[in-house]
């Protein structure tokens, strides 16, 4: 590809068609905000044609459609594969209008036909009960990005571009969104984009000028400062600025073409050479008036090019005839009769300016990534089995074990699988992955990097110290049909709470209401560096509360797994990597932990998701005196150690030991598809015996899940109580009362026949606590007896 | 103030003293990581002098101490008031070392004396069970910023500088932290700093080069790109780069002095003129080797100036004699015998290079803001009372009412109170505040801004589209002894979940364990634009789950209030503004809602925090058939409407109506200081009658709080079920079954004597649901009967 880019590339005919197409977009955008009838103004506008409640965002629509129509020209000229990410997703009318004009909307929603009646239905549904939302919701064809919450457009765009070498992802970044932290750092994604194997991202900062009620920062700094900023962020900024549409069309056409050609030059050069230095990718700053082509003034107040154009510029046309006349004048200014034919369809010569088939942006298959998705080629996870001759005898890091499996998953899927982590892949003991692929690094290198830094231009492990950017990349990557795995520190996964919420909402709608959206790979999130092992970082790194957020979301899309050992983690990870349309949360620590189950047993246990460990129980299959339950690696070990103490000291006690892997098993089956029936729950936890539950996270979560169970009032949960500092593992467990000694006391206290008779044992246990704490305070570490504890069975 | 800044400002004597002082800092930093005994190496180093478990971060310590010692020089020279914010708070050894050398550590912790024995205790406590953490935890004098979670150093620094005109807040930003989103956007805080009334922030980007195991982005881009970036962010960047300490001392001394003088020039000019254009504030890029002065190589691997210097450079000195020798060689390289006298105290001539008294950075009173804090001057909130002649008769926006009160709070505290909101103060109907003070805006102005944009150089309402930055500013502001109020959209408060967690942890430690930290003002967070009124924005804006995060934190520091109407909101807000050391969360919608309580009643009700509304009850003070409870404005209205239906249709039903304002009243008093005793709880909710609870948030939260109550199994909660889209208010309530009709059915279904006899009424209720939904789907709005519903009593 080559070409020159004259400063006024559009011939008159093309210019007027592009302009007319753009006016049609703007007409539809305004129409869907206002009209419930008379969609093409075939008759004078009357109050009954106007919606009762006017909802929608007009401000960014014309600017976004302006970008879209100019993309159309280049798609046709160069047969480009282009996606469009709408950062100002509130301005969905632009995306919807283009999707409708391209005919794809009618293909997906057949009653939104390309005629008067279909347009009426198309208008009526917008931001209307029973209809569609006013953002780029999952219902919007061509969209992978809702835009309801701001901050993630650019990281989504980069995620879509990774490993899609022919794709150009245009990302309109609103100048409001640009103020958010996640967006501000995601500009640095250009240090992770490889021009050989990846596609391109073309960011277009839309200097629309205003947020809801304020100017934007980037619109109110000098031009040179803005230019420095994007030079400093590593881009080559082009500016398209103005308000005269005909001048702006020429400038945008020329600039956009120049950018596309530069992108191709960068890619061609790198692909020919087989290597490259970090490119300075082009980006565009588009400064256009907010609410462009809309009312200039309303009731004496400036509207166009001001914050008053943000949502609905004229508020009361139903009740105020003067306002009604203004709306009509505005809508008629687009001359719909010249844009649409007598059937209500866009005139053919205008339709011809848009691409066809899957080249239409609204129909780009990457934006419905499930249709492109191929299942991962997975090695047999059993090949990575840790040998377990007897339970609780050896310490092995679960995540280090997982690393070997992930390494080979990577090897077998070198174009469709990536691993994400915020500077923590090695810290989380997943560095075994590097044997398959190192970390992507497209910035400067130093000689010493060869000694263990594990970075490479073509690395596939994505590390940047921004959980936001990583999660955004990952979402963009799976939304376009690929696969991945993300590990992060437990306490700081809260950084992406809101991103989790939004992606879960997207999945829920897509999965349950939109059959045309094909299933996409799950987000697989490994939470590690867990609360119970923070001897290094202390209190700030102790927060297992992400699960509370997860359990608020639809049971159709969330899963939580707490594998107790390495083999269980392998089994769980394998299951998650095969799944679709979930947000899978796996909780597993990076430190060495005891192994309990052979792979066969691990598979059985993880498939059931919950089960009795007979070898740790003393009830011989009979009704027990008490149930000792656990979920999570450290709680499992402490519970087992408690069981060992009780077995030795109270040989008559009938204790049942239950381990939970799949947390939603605890929920009633009416509320979550993984929930146990009450009968099955009771068969594990009994209907009336005391249950002592050692839980990884905050205790209340178990009650949240299980409060409807018959035996709920006897379930006594120990979990993290927000007590900690720099502690040894045992010390931290003790101060939160989840340690072996306190758990043993809990059991004794709740079994009537021992409560009063085992006073001596309780004294011994309390003394053990004091002695072990004293050791820790003296030596700074737990005693060898604790550090090397093994199951005595 | 004026002065010249020669390029080598240090005379030989001063240079060697500053260098020696810095070496002492580095010695102490390394010492606290390694040593449990022999703190001054009076004898040969032996394994038993080394801690069993080596924990701590060496990498950024020398660079941070380098900054500190040069600040000391200028503090003394110009009598500056300087705070130090350590972005790389993991590198606490630097802060601790300086604090100890300045003597302030011993003033706060008297047994950490300035002698061998004290130094041994000082070393031993570091990152040791029973001791202090390895970050700048609240235990660290001179610190307002923990640094355990990265991203917030610069926004904390700006928050500290606001309204402190003489203060210079130095903020060391780690190049790892600089990759986070929150940090990346917080550079724009310079568009909100007023050189007349505010102090200065001097950011120092510490290009330490590496994170845990990766290079940093900013250290691996060309020099000119870095310069452009900071020019583009509006700063005037100065570079201090190198590794030779003696050269670097001269450069840092000269550069830091130039920055201080520029700061004073900017301030002096603006203060003399009474106005200003946005200044280009100086900042420094300090490129120094990670682990500077530490081991250059260990076992053949580069350590200094590489990622291997991040934590503990030499790992096994206890077991490996060669490593022990290396540690000893390293520590002795600082020549501690020349730095400390025979008593173990820093030599007097070196001590003299540090400031004294409250000019010591470690003793800066702003960093213990409670000691400077003055209570707010509060107008009588009763003056803003909304007249309520009868309950449930008039609609008034609670937040618009609150705005008048906040306006006058602002007026009476024009130097110590700020209001924060992400572009949403007006959207949240708090724009009445602007009558006292507009929004701060230090970027460009346009003529049209005069028409309602409400921005001003000296505005005190802080708006930027970054919840992270706002929360960071607010925390910095209260941590230095001032007051504020933050309003934000409910769904997107999740953006700052992790910041909430960290601040709550800081408060909990400060309040419960550190008597020397004086109480600070509470964070007052108004969550508004609530889940139940998202007709405009739909599903993505529906997430009331922040409360689940809040309820995980220590009951000593968190409070949640759900005032049902305008007067209750006034009473609650007044209470919160007076409080200290809490994170107060107020949930109140911006839309017009019914008013119920006169101010006298509102005060009583909010003081009790929970209560029976007799006027809505039909139990005449007797044992009821059922309790209808509610929390939150929309649930309260729907519950009242249900009560009205039941009163009319089932006159024999004895219904008790309970409203909850203070959510923690539901918790047992053993678990939260606001919890009701079981007796009081039972007196409201009965021991065995059905309770139907209409709740604002996810239903499970009520169970989380109340699962230990005797009547818990009869508490049936309706809340948000993650079902929504673009809905009318009633439609959204209906699909989540929290509407008046479903609540009435819930009551009927749970009262045995009506369950079977009221079938006709249930049919009628179900029919009402269908009719009202049909109306909404036809008209896009709720029927007038619903929109204008009032309490019929």
PDB file of C-alpha atoms in Angstrom, chain A residues 532-757:
ATOM      1  CA  UNK A 532      -2.808 -15.113  54.993  1.00  0.00           C
ATOM      2  CA  UNK A 533       0.757 -14.820  53.774  1.00  0.00           C
ATOM      3  CA  UNK A 534       1.643 -11.169  54.061  1.00  0.00           C
ATOM      4  CA  UNK A 535       4.698 -11.434  56.246  1.00  0.00           C
ATOM      5  CA  UNK A 536       6.414  -9.113  53.791  1.00  0.00           C
ATOM      6  CA  UNK A 537       3.842  -6.407  53.152  1.00  0.00           C
ATOM      7  CA  UNK A 538       1.474  -6.440  56.078  1.00  0.00           C
ATOM      8  CA  UNK A 539      -1.918  -4.928  56.658  1.00  0.00           C
ATOM      9  CA  UNK A 540      -2.408  -3.037  53.391  1.00  0.00           C
ATOM     10  CA  UNK A 541      -1.982  -6.269  51.472  1.00  0.00           C
ATOM     11  CA  UNK A 542      -4.662  -8.060  53.466  1.00  0.00           C
ATOM     12  CA  UNK A 543      -8.018  -7.770  51.791  1.00  0.00           C
ATOM     13  CA  UNK A 544      -9.906 -10.803  50.548  1.00  0.00           C
ATOM     14  CA  UNK A 545     -13.118  -8.820  49.913  1.00  0.00           C
ATOM     15  CA  UNK A 546     -13.212  -9.002  46.130  1.00  0.00           C
ATOM     16  CA  UNK A 547     -15.351 -12.102  46.481  1.00  0.00           C
ATOM     17  CA  UNK A 548     -18.090 -10.000  48.065  1.00  0.00           C
ATOM     18  CA  UNK A 549     -18.218  -7.980  44.890  1.00  0.00           C
ATOM     19  CA  UNK A 550     -18.219 -11.071  42.725  1.00  0.00           C
ATOM     20  CA  UNK A 551     -21.094 -12.676  44.583  1.00  0.00           C
ATOM     21  CA  UNK A 552     -23.271  -9.633  43.901  1.00  0.00           C
ATOM     22  CA  UNK A 553     -23.315 -10.295  40.202  1.00  0.00           C
ATOM     23  CA  UNK A 554     -25.570 -12.546  38.162  1.00  0.00           C
ATOM     24  CA  UNK A 555     -25.129 -16.252  38.971  1.00  0.00           C
ATOM     25  CA  UNK A 556     -25.168 -16.866  35.248  1.00  0.00           C
ATOM     26  CA  UNK A 557     -21.727 -15.356  34.766  1.00  0.00           C
ATOM     27  CA  UNK A 558     -19.652 -15.636  37.956  1.00  0.00           C
ATOM     28  CA  UNK A 559     -17.716 -18.563  39.388  1.00  0.00           C
ATOM     29  CA  UNK A 560     -15.362 -18.759  42.370  1.00  0.00           C
ATOM     30  CA  UNK A 561     -12.894 -21.583  42.959  1.00  0.00           C
ATOM     31  CA  UNK A 562     -10.649 -22.148  45.953  1.00  0.00           C
ATOM     32  CA  UNK A 563      -8.449 -25.104  45.100  1.00  0.00           C
ATOM     33  CA  UNK A 564      -6.719 -26.334  48.281  1.00  0.00           C
ATOM     34  CA  UNK A 565      -3.565 -27.639  46.608  1.00  0.00           C
ATOM     35  CA  UNK A 566      -1.518 -27.825  43.417  1.00  0.00           C
ATOM     36  CA  UNK A 567      -3.386 -30.655  41.676  1.00  0.00           C
ATOM     37  CA  UNK A 568      -6.716 -29.070  42.426  1.00  0.00           C
ATOM     38  CA  UNK A 569      -5.455 -25.792  40.993  1.00  0.00           C
ATOM     39  CA  UNK A 570      -4.459 -27.582  37.781  1.00  0.00           C
ATOM     40  CA  UNK A 571      -7.868 -29.177  37.485  1.00  0.00           C
ATOM     41  CA  UNK A 572      -9.677 -25.912  38.147  1.00  0.00           C
ATOM     42  CA  UNK A 573      -7.505 -23.919  35.747  1.00  0.00           C
ATOM     43  CA  UNK A 574      -8.062 -26.452  32.981  1.00  0.00           C
ATOM     44  CA  UNK A 575     -11.807 -26.213  33.508  1.00  0.00           C
ATOM     45  CA  UNK A 576     -11.755 -22.414  33.454  1.00  0.00           C
ATOM     46  CA  UNK A 577      -9.651 -22.194  30.302  1.00  0.00           C
ATOM     47  CA  UNK A 578     -12.242 -24.256  28.432  1.00  0.00           C
ATOM     48  CA  UNK A 579     -15.219 -22.282  29.636  1.00  0.00           C
ATOM     49  CA  UNK A 580     -17.075 -19.430  27.958  1.00  0.00           C
ATOM     50  CA  UNK A 581     -18.990 -16.383  29.097  1.00  0.00           C
ATOM     51  CA  UNK A 582     -17.885 -16.476  32.717  1.00  0.00           C
ATOM     52  CA  UNK A 583     -15.806 -14.384  35.007  1.00  0.00           C
ATOM     53  CA  UNK A 584     -13.864 -17.165  36.742  1.00  0.00           C
ATOM     54  CA  UNK A 585     -12.147 -16.200  39.962  1.00  0.00           C
ATOM     55  CA  UNK A 586      -9.547 -18.637  41.263  1.00  0.00           C
ATOM     56  CA  UNK A 587      -8.069 -18.064  44.703  1.00  0.00           C
ATOM     57  CA  UNK A 588      -4.739 -19.828  45.217  1.00  0.00           C
ATOM     58  CA  UNK A 589      -1.600 -18.768  46.985  1.00  0.00           C
ATOM     59  CA  UNK A 590       1.887 -18.575  45.556  1.00  0.00           C
ATOM     60  CA  UNK A 591       3.749 -19.852  48.605  1.00  0.00           C
ATOM     61  CA  UNK A 592       4.500 -23.545  49.055  1.00  0.00           C
ATOM     62  CA  UNK A 593       1.492 -25.314  50.498  1.00  0.00           C
ATOM     63  CA  UNK A 594       0.795 -28.879  51.434  1.00  0.00           C
ATOM     64  CA  UNK A 595      -0.473 -31.217  48.733  1.00  0.00           C
ATOM     65  CA  UNK A 596      -3.390 -33.441  49.628  1.00  0.00           C
ATOM     66  CA  UNK A 597      -4.968 -35.077  46.618  1.00  0.00           C
ATOM     67  CA  UNK A 598      -3.694 -37.266  43.827  1.00  0.00           C
ATOM     68  CA  UNK A 599      -4.764 -36.031  40.435  1.00  0.00           C
ATOM     69  CA  UNK A 600      -7.581 -38.544  40.197  1.00  0.00           C
ATOM     70  CA  UNK A 601      -8.866 -37.476  43.554  1.00  0.00           C
ATOM     71  CA  UNK A 602      -8.339 -33.819  42.710  1.00  0.00           C
ATOM     72  CA  UNK A 603     -10.392 -34.117  39.524  1.00  0.00           C
ATOM     73  CA  UNK A 604     -13.179 -35.854  41.384  1.00  0.00           C
ATOM     74  CA  UNK A 605     -13.077 -33.341  44.194  1.00  0.00           C
ATOM     75  CA  UNK A 606     -13.024 -30.300  41.913  1.00  0.00           C
ATOM     76  CA  UNK A 607     -15.771 -31.702  39.714  1.00  0.00           C
ATOM     77  CA  UNK A 608     -17.970 -32.181  42.749  1.00  0.00           C
ATOM     78  CA  UNK A 609     -16.731 -28.827  44.001  1.00  0.00           C
ATOM     79  CA  UNK A 610     -17.215 -29.835  47.620  1.00  0.00           C
ATOM     80  CA  UNK A 611     -16.691 -33.029  49.489  1.00  0.00           C
ATOM     81  CA  UNK A 612     -15.881 -34.966  52.601  1.00  0.00           C
ATOM     82  CA  UNK A 613     -12.260 -35.903  53.060  1.00  0.00           C
ATOM     83  CA  UNK A 614     -12.642 -39.299  54.670  1.00  0.00           C
ATOM     84  CA  UNK A 615      -8.979 -39.589  55.491  1.00  0.00           C
ATOM     85  CA  UNK A 616      -9.206 -36.494  57.656  1.00  0.00           C
ATOM     86  CA  UNK A 617     -12.544 -37.400  59.227  1.00  0.00           C
ATOM     87  CA  UNK A 618     -13.227 -39.532  62.279  1.00  0.00           C
ATOM     88  CA  UNK A 619     -16.955 -40.049  61.846  1.00  0.00           C
ATOM     89  CA  UNK A 620     -16.608 -43.283  59.907  1.00  0.00           C
ATOM     90  CA  UNK A 621     -19.445 -42.261  57.681  1.00  0.00           C
ATOM     91  CA  UNK A 622     -21.827 -41.942  60.599  1.00  0.00           C
ATOM     92  CA  UNK A 623     -23.579 -38.870  61.864  1.00  0.00           C
ATOM     93  CA  UNK A 624     -20.740 -36.765  63.251  1.00  0.00           C
ATOM     94  CA  UNK A 625     -20.482 -34.776  66.463  1.00  0.00           C
ATOM     95  CA  UNK A 626     -19.350 -31.808  64.418  1.00  0.00           C
ATOM     96  CA  UNK A 627     -18.351 -30.819  60.919  1.00  0.00           C
ATOM     97  CA  UNK A 628     -15.071 -29.052  60.326  1.00  0.00           C
ATOM     98  CA  UNK A 629     -15.291 -27.321  56.963  1.00  0.00           C
ATOM     99  CA  UNK A 630     -12.782 -25.227  55.085  1.00  0.00           C
ATOM    100  CA  UNK A 631     -12.223 -23.315  51.870  1.00  0.00           C
ATOM    101  CA  UNK A 632      -8.892 -21.927  50.759  1.00  0.00           C
ATOM    102  CA  UNK A 633      -5.347 -23.235  51.095  1.00  0.00           C
ATOM    103  CA  UNK A 634      -4.283 -21.809  54.440  1.00  0.00           C
ATOM    104  CA  UNK A 635      -7.673 -22.454  56.084  1.00  0.00           C
ATOM    105  CA  UNK A 636      -7.535 -26.022  54.782  1.00  0.00           C
ATOM    106  CA  UNK A 637      -4.128 -26.593  56.333  1.00  0.00           C
ATOM    107  CA  UNK A 638      -5.149 -25.035  59.648  1.00  0.00           C
ATOM    108  CA  UNK A 639      -8.370 -27.028  59.711  1.00  0.00           C
ATOM    109  CA  UNK A 640      -6.447 -30.226  59.020  1.00  0.00           C
ATOM    110  CA  UNK A 641      -3.995 -29.418  61.762  1.00  0.00           C
ATOM    111  CA  UNK A 642      -6.942 -28.860  64.086  1.00  0.00           C
ATOM    112  CA  UNK A 643      -8.406 -32.190  62.992  1.00  0.00           C
ATOM    113  CA  UNK A 644      -5.069 -33.867  63.720  1.00  0.00           C
ATOM    114  CA  UNK A 645      -4.961 -32.390  67.215  1.00  0.00           C
ATOM    115  CA  UNK A 646      -8.519 -33.452  67.923  1.00  0.00           C
ATOM    116  CA  UNK A 647      -7.946 -36.950  66.553  1.00  0.00           C
ATOM    117  CA  UNK A 648      -5.014 -37.377  68.872  1.00  0.00           C
ATOM    118  CA  UNK A 649      -6.433 -35.709  71.929  1.00  0.00           C
ATOM    119  CA  UNK A 650     -10.100 -36.656  71.669  1.00  0.00           C
ATOM    120  CA  UNK A 651     -10.163 -40.053  69.996  1.00  0.00           C
ATOM    121  CA  UNK A 652     -13.874 -40.430  70.711  1.00  0.00           C
ATOM    122  CA  UNK A 653     -14.847 -37.329  68.789  1.00  0.00           C
ATOM    123  CA  UNK A 654     -16.626 -38.021  65.521  1.00  0.00           C
ATOM    124  CA  UNK A 655     -15.499 -35.244  63.270  1.00  0.00           C
ATOM    125  CA  UNK A 656     -16.391 -34.841  59.621  1.00  0.00           C
ATOM    126  CA  UNK A 657     -13.957 -32.917  57.462  1.00  0.00           C
ATOM    127  CA  UNK A 658     -15.430 -31.060  54.477  1.00  0.00           C
ATOM    128  CA  UNK A 659     -13.465 -29.087  51.902  1.00  0.00           C
ATOM    129  CA  UNK A 660     -15.028 -26.589  49.516  1.00  0.00           C
ATOM    130  CA  UNK A 661     -13.496 -25.791  46.121  1.00  0.00           C
ATOM    131  CA  UNK A 662     -16.456 -24.360  44.240  1.00  0.00           C
ATOM    132  CA  UNK A 663     -17.755 -21.680  46.563  1.00  0.00           C
ATOM    133  CA  UNK A 664     -21.184 -21.393  44.956  1.00  0.00           C
ATOM    134  CA  UNK A 665     -21.914 -24.995  45.983  1.00  0.00           C
ATOM    135  CA  UNK A 666     -22.929 -23.428  49.284  1.00  0.00           C
ATOM    136  CA  UNK A 667     -25.689 -21.406  47.648  1.00  0.00           C
ATOM    137  CA  UNK A 668     -29.131 -22.964  47.275  1.00  0.00           C
ATOM    138  CA  UNK A 669     -29.550 -24.451  43.801  1.00  0.00           C
ATOM    139  CA  UNK A 670     -32.495 -22.171  43.178  1.00  0.00           C
ATOM    140  CA  UNK A 671     -30.139 -19.214  43.316  1.00  0.00           C
ATOM    141  CA  UNK A 672     -27.042 -20.395  41.529  1.00  0.00           C
ATOM    142  CA  UNK A 673     -26.626 -23.168  38.957  1.00  0.00           C
ATOM    143  CA  UNK A 674     -23.731 -24.582  40.982  1.00  0.00           C
ATOM    144  CA  UNK A 675     -25.724 -24.576  44.209  1.00  0.00           C
ATOM    145  CA  UNK A 676     -26.267 -27.823  46.065  1.00  0.00           C
ATOM    146  CA  UNK A 677     -29.795 -29.009  46.667  1.00  0.00           C
ATOM    147  CA  UNK A 678     -30.805 -28.710  50.293  1.00  0.00           C
ATOM    148  CA  UNK A 679     -30.701 -32.453  50.520  1.00  0.00           C
ATOM    149  CA  UNK A 680     -27.125 -32.663  49.319  1.00  0.00           C
ATOM    150  CA  UNK A 681     -26.123 -29.760  51.510  1.00  0.00           C
ATOM    151  CA  UNK A 682     -27.662 -31.402  54.544  1.00  0.00           C
ATOM    152  CA  UNK A 683     -25.988 -34.691  53.731  1.00  0.00           C
ATOM    153  CA  UNK A 684     -22.632 -32.909  54.039  1.00  0.00           C
ATOM    154  CA  UNK A 685     -23.295 -30.385  56.774  1.00  0.00           C
ATOM    155  CA  UNK A 686     -26.060 -32.235  58.659  1.00  0.00           C
ATOM    156  CA  UNK A 687     -29.296 -30.639  59.688  1.00  0.00           C
ATOM    157  CA  UNK A 688     -28.393 -29.848  63.231  1.00  0.00           C
ATOM    158  CA  UNK A 689     -24.763 -30.536  64.103  1.00  0.00           C
ATOM    159  CA  UNK A 690     -22.278 -27.767  64.752  1.00  0.00           C
ATOM    160  CA  UNK A 691     -20.273 -26.737  61.732  1.00  0.00           C
ATOM    161  CA  UNK A 692     -16.978 -24.928  62.236  1.00  0.00           C
ATOM    162  CA  UNK A 693     -15.976 -23.353  58.958  1.00  0.00           C
ATOM    163  CA  UNK A 694     -12.445 -22.059  58.367  1.00  0.00           C
ATOM    164  CA  UNK A 695     -12.802 -19.637  55.491  1.00  0.00           C
ATOM    165  CA  UNK A 696     -10.293 -17.811  53.391  1.00  0.00           C
ATOM    166  CA  UNK A 697     -12.134 -14.499  53.195  1.00  0.00           C
ATOM    167  CA  UNK A 698     -14.412 -12.479  55.472  1.00  0.00           C
ATOM    168  CA  UNK A 699     -16.651 -14.834  57.444  1.00  0.00           C
ATOM    169  CA  UNK A 700     -19.827 -13.048  56.475  1.00  0.00           C
ATOM    170  CA  UNK A 701     -19.553 -14.269  52.903  1.00  0.00           C
ATOM    171  CA  UNK A 702     -20.327 -17.830  53.968  1.00  0.00           C
ATOM    172  CA  UNK A 703     -23.433 -16.572  55.712  1.00  0.00           C
ATOM    173  CA  UNK A 704     -24.363 -14.565  52.640  1.00  0.00           C
ATOM    174  CA  UNK A 705     -24.246 -17.731  50.558  1.00  0.00           C
ATOM    175  CA  UNK A 706     -25.668 -20.218  53.042  1.00  0.00           C
ATOM    176  CA  UNK A 707     -28.126 -18.303  55.191  1.00  0.00           C
ATOM    177  CA  UNK A 708     -31.096 -20.182  53.781  1.00  0.00           C
ATOM    178  CA  UNK A 709     -29.763 -23.595  54.729  1.00  0.00           C
ATOM    179  CA  UNK A 710     -31.582 -25.445  57.471  1.00  0.00           C
ATOM    180  CA  UNK A 711     -28.475 -25.858  59.569  1.00  0.00           C
ATOM    181  CA  UNK A 712     -27.367 -22.285  59.051  1.00  0.00           C
ATOM    182  CA  UNK A 713     -27.708 -21.240  62.641  1.00  0.00           C
ATOM    183  CA  UNK A 714     -25.128 -23.857  63.626  1.00  0.00           C
ATOM    184  CA  UNK A 715     -22.569 -22.750  61.091  1.00  0.00           C
ATOM    185  CA  UNK A 716     -19.796 -20.942  62.885  1.00  0.00           C
ATOM    186  CA  UNK A 717     -17.380 -19.292  60.475  1.00  0.00           C
ATOM    187  CA  UNK A 718     -13.837 -18.104  61.091  1.00  0.00           C
ATOM    188  CA  UNK A 719     -12.334 -15.802  58.512  1.00  0.00           C
ATOM    189  CA  UNK A 720     -10.297 -12.676  58.146  1.00  0.00           C
ATOM    190  CA  UNK A 721     -11.332 -10.095  60.710  1.00  0.00           C
ATOM    191  CA  UNK A 722      -9.343  -7.121  59.465  1.00  0.00           C
ATOM    192  CA  UNK A 723      -6.674  -7.772  62.051  1.00  0.00           C
ATOM    193  CA  UNK A 724      -3.111  -7.809  60.903  1.00  0.00           C
ATOM    194  CA  UNK A 725       0.245  -6.188  60.487  1.00  0.00           C
ATOM    195  CA  UNK A 726       3.625  -7.674  59.745  1.00  0.00           C
ATOM    196  CA  UNK A 727       2.843 -11.132  61.067  1.00  0.00           C
ATOM    197  CA  UNK A 728       4.180 -14.617  60.754  1.00  0.00           C
ATOM    198  CA  UNK A 729       1.660 -16.910  59.070  1.00  0.00           C
ATOM    199  CA  UNK A 730       0.642 -18.571  62.317  1.00  0.00           C
ATOM    200  CA  UNK A 731       0.480 -15.282  64.189  1.00  0.00           C
ATOM    201  CA  UNK A 732      -1.864 -13.825  61.586  1.00  0.00           C
ATOM    202  CA  UNK A 733      -4.048 -16.908  61.722  1.00  0.00           C
ATOM    203  CA  UNK A 734      -4.133 -16.711  65.515  1.00  0.00           C
ATOM    204  CA  UNK A 735      -5.136 -13.070  65.753  1.00  0.00           C
ATOM    205  CA  UNK A 736      -7.971 -13.791  63.355  1.00  0.00           C
ATOM    206  CA  UNK A 737      -8.778 -17.033  65.215  1.00  0.00           C
ATOM    207  CA  UNK A 738      -8.557 -19.196  62.140  1.00  0.00           C
ATOM    208  CA  UNK A 739      -5.536 -21.137  63.403  1.00  0.00           C
ATOM    209  CA  UNK A 740      -5.464 -24.813  64.313  1.00  0.00           C
ATOM    210  CA  UNK A 741      -5.610 -24.185  68.054  1.00  0.00           C
ATOM    211  CA  UNK A 742      -8.556 -21.849  67.980  1.00  0.00           C
ATOM    212  CA  UNK A 743     -10.384 -24.078  65.514  1.00  0.00           C
ATOM    213  CA  UNK A 744      -9.890 -27.032  67.829  1.00  0.00           C
ATOM    214  CA  UNK A 745     -11.251 -24.946  70.696  1.00  0.00           C
ATOM    215  CA  UNK A 746     -14.207 -23.972  68.511  1.00  0.00           C
ATOM    216  CA  UNK A 747     -15.041 -27.608  67.913  1.00  0.00           C
ATOM    217  CA  UNK A 748     -14.732 -28.507  71.571  1.00  0.00           C
ATOM    218  CA  UNK A 749     -16.906 -25.580  72.597  1.00  0.00           C
ATOM    219  CA  UNK A 750     -19.685 -26.628  70.268  1.00  0.00           C
ATOM    220  CA  UNK A 751     -19.902 -30.337  71.004  1.00  0.00           C
ATOM    221  CA  UNK A 752     -21.897 -30.667  74.202  1.00  0.00           C
ATOM    222  CA  UNK A 753     -20.305 -33.897  75.359  1.00  0.00           C
ATOM    223  CA  UNK A 754     -16.846 -32.332  75.301  1.00  0.00           C
ATOM    224  CA  UNK A 755     -17.583 -28.724  76.079  1.00  0.00           C
ATOM    225  CA  UNK A 756     -17.350 -29.239  79.809  1.00  0.00           C
ATOM    226  CA  UNK A 757     -15.078 -32.220  79.985  1.00  0.00           C
TER     227      UNK A 757
END
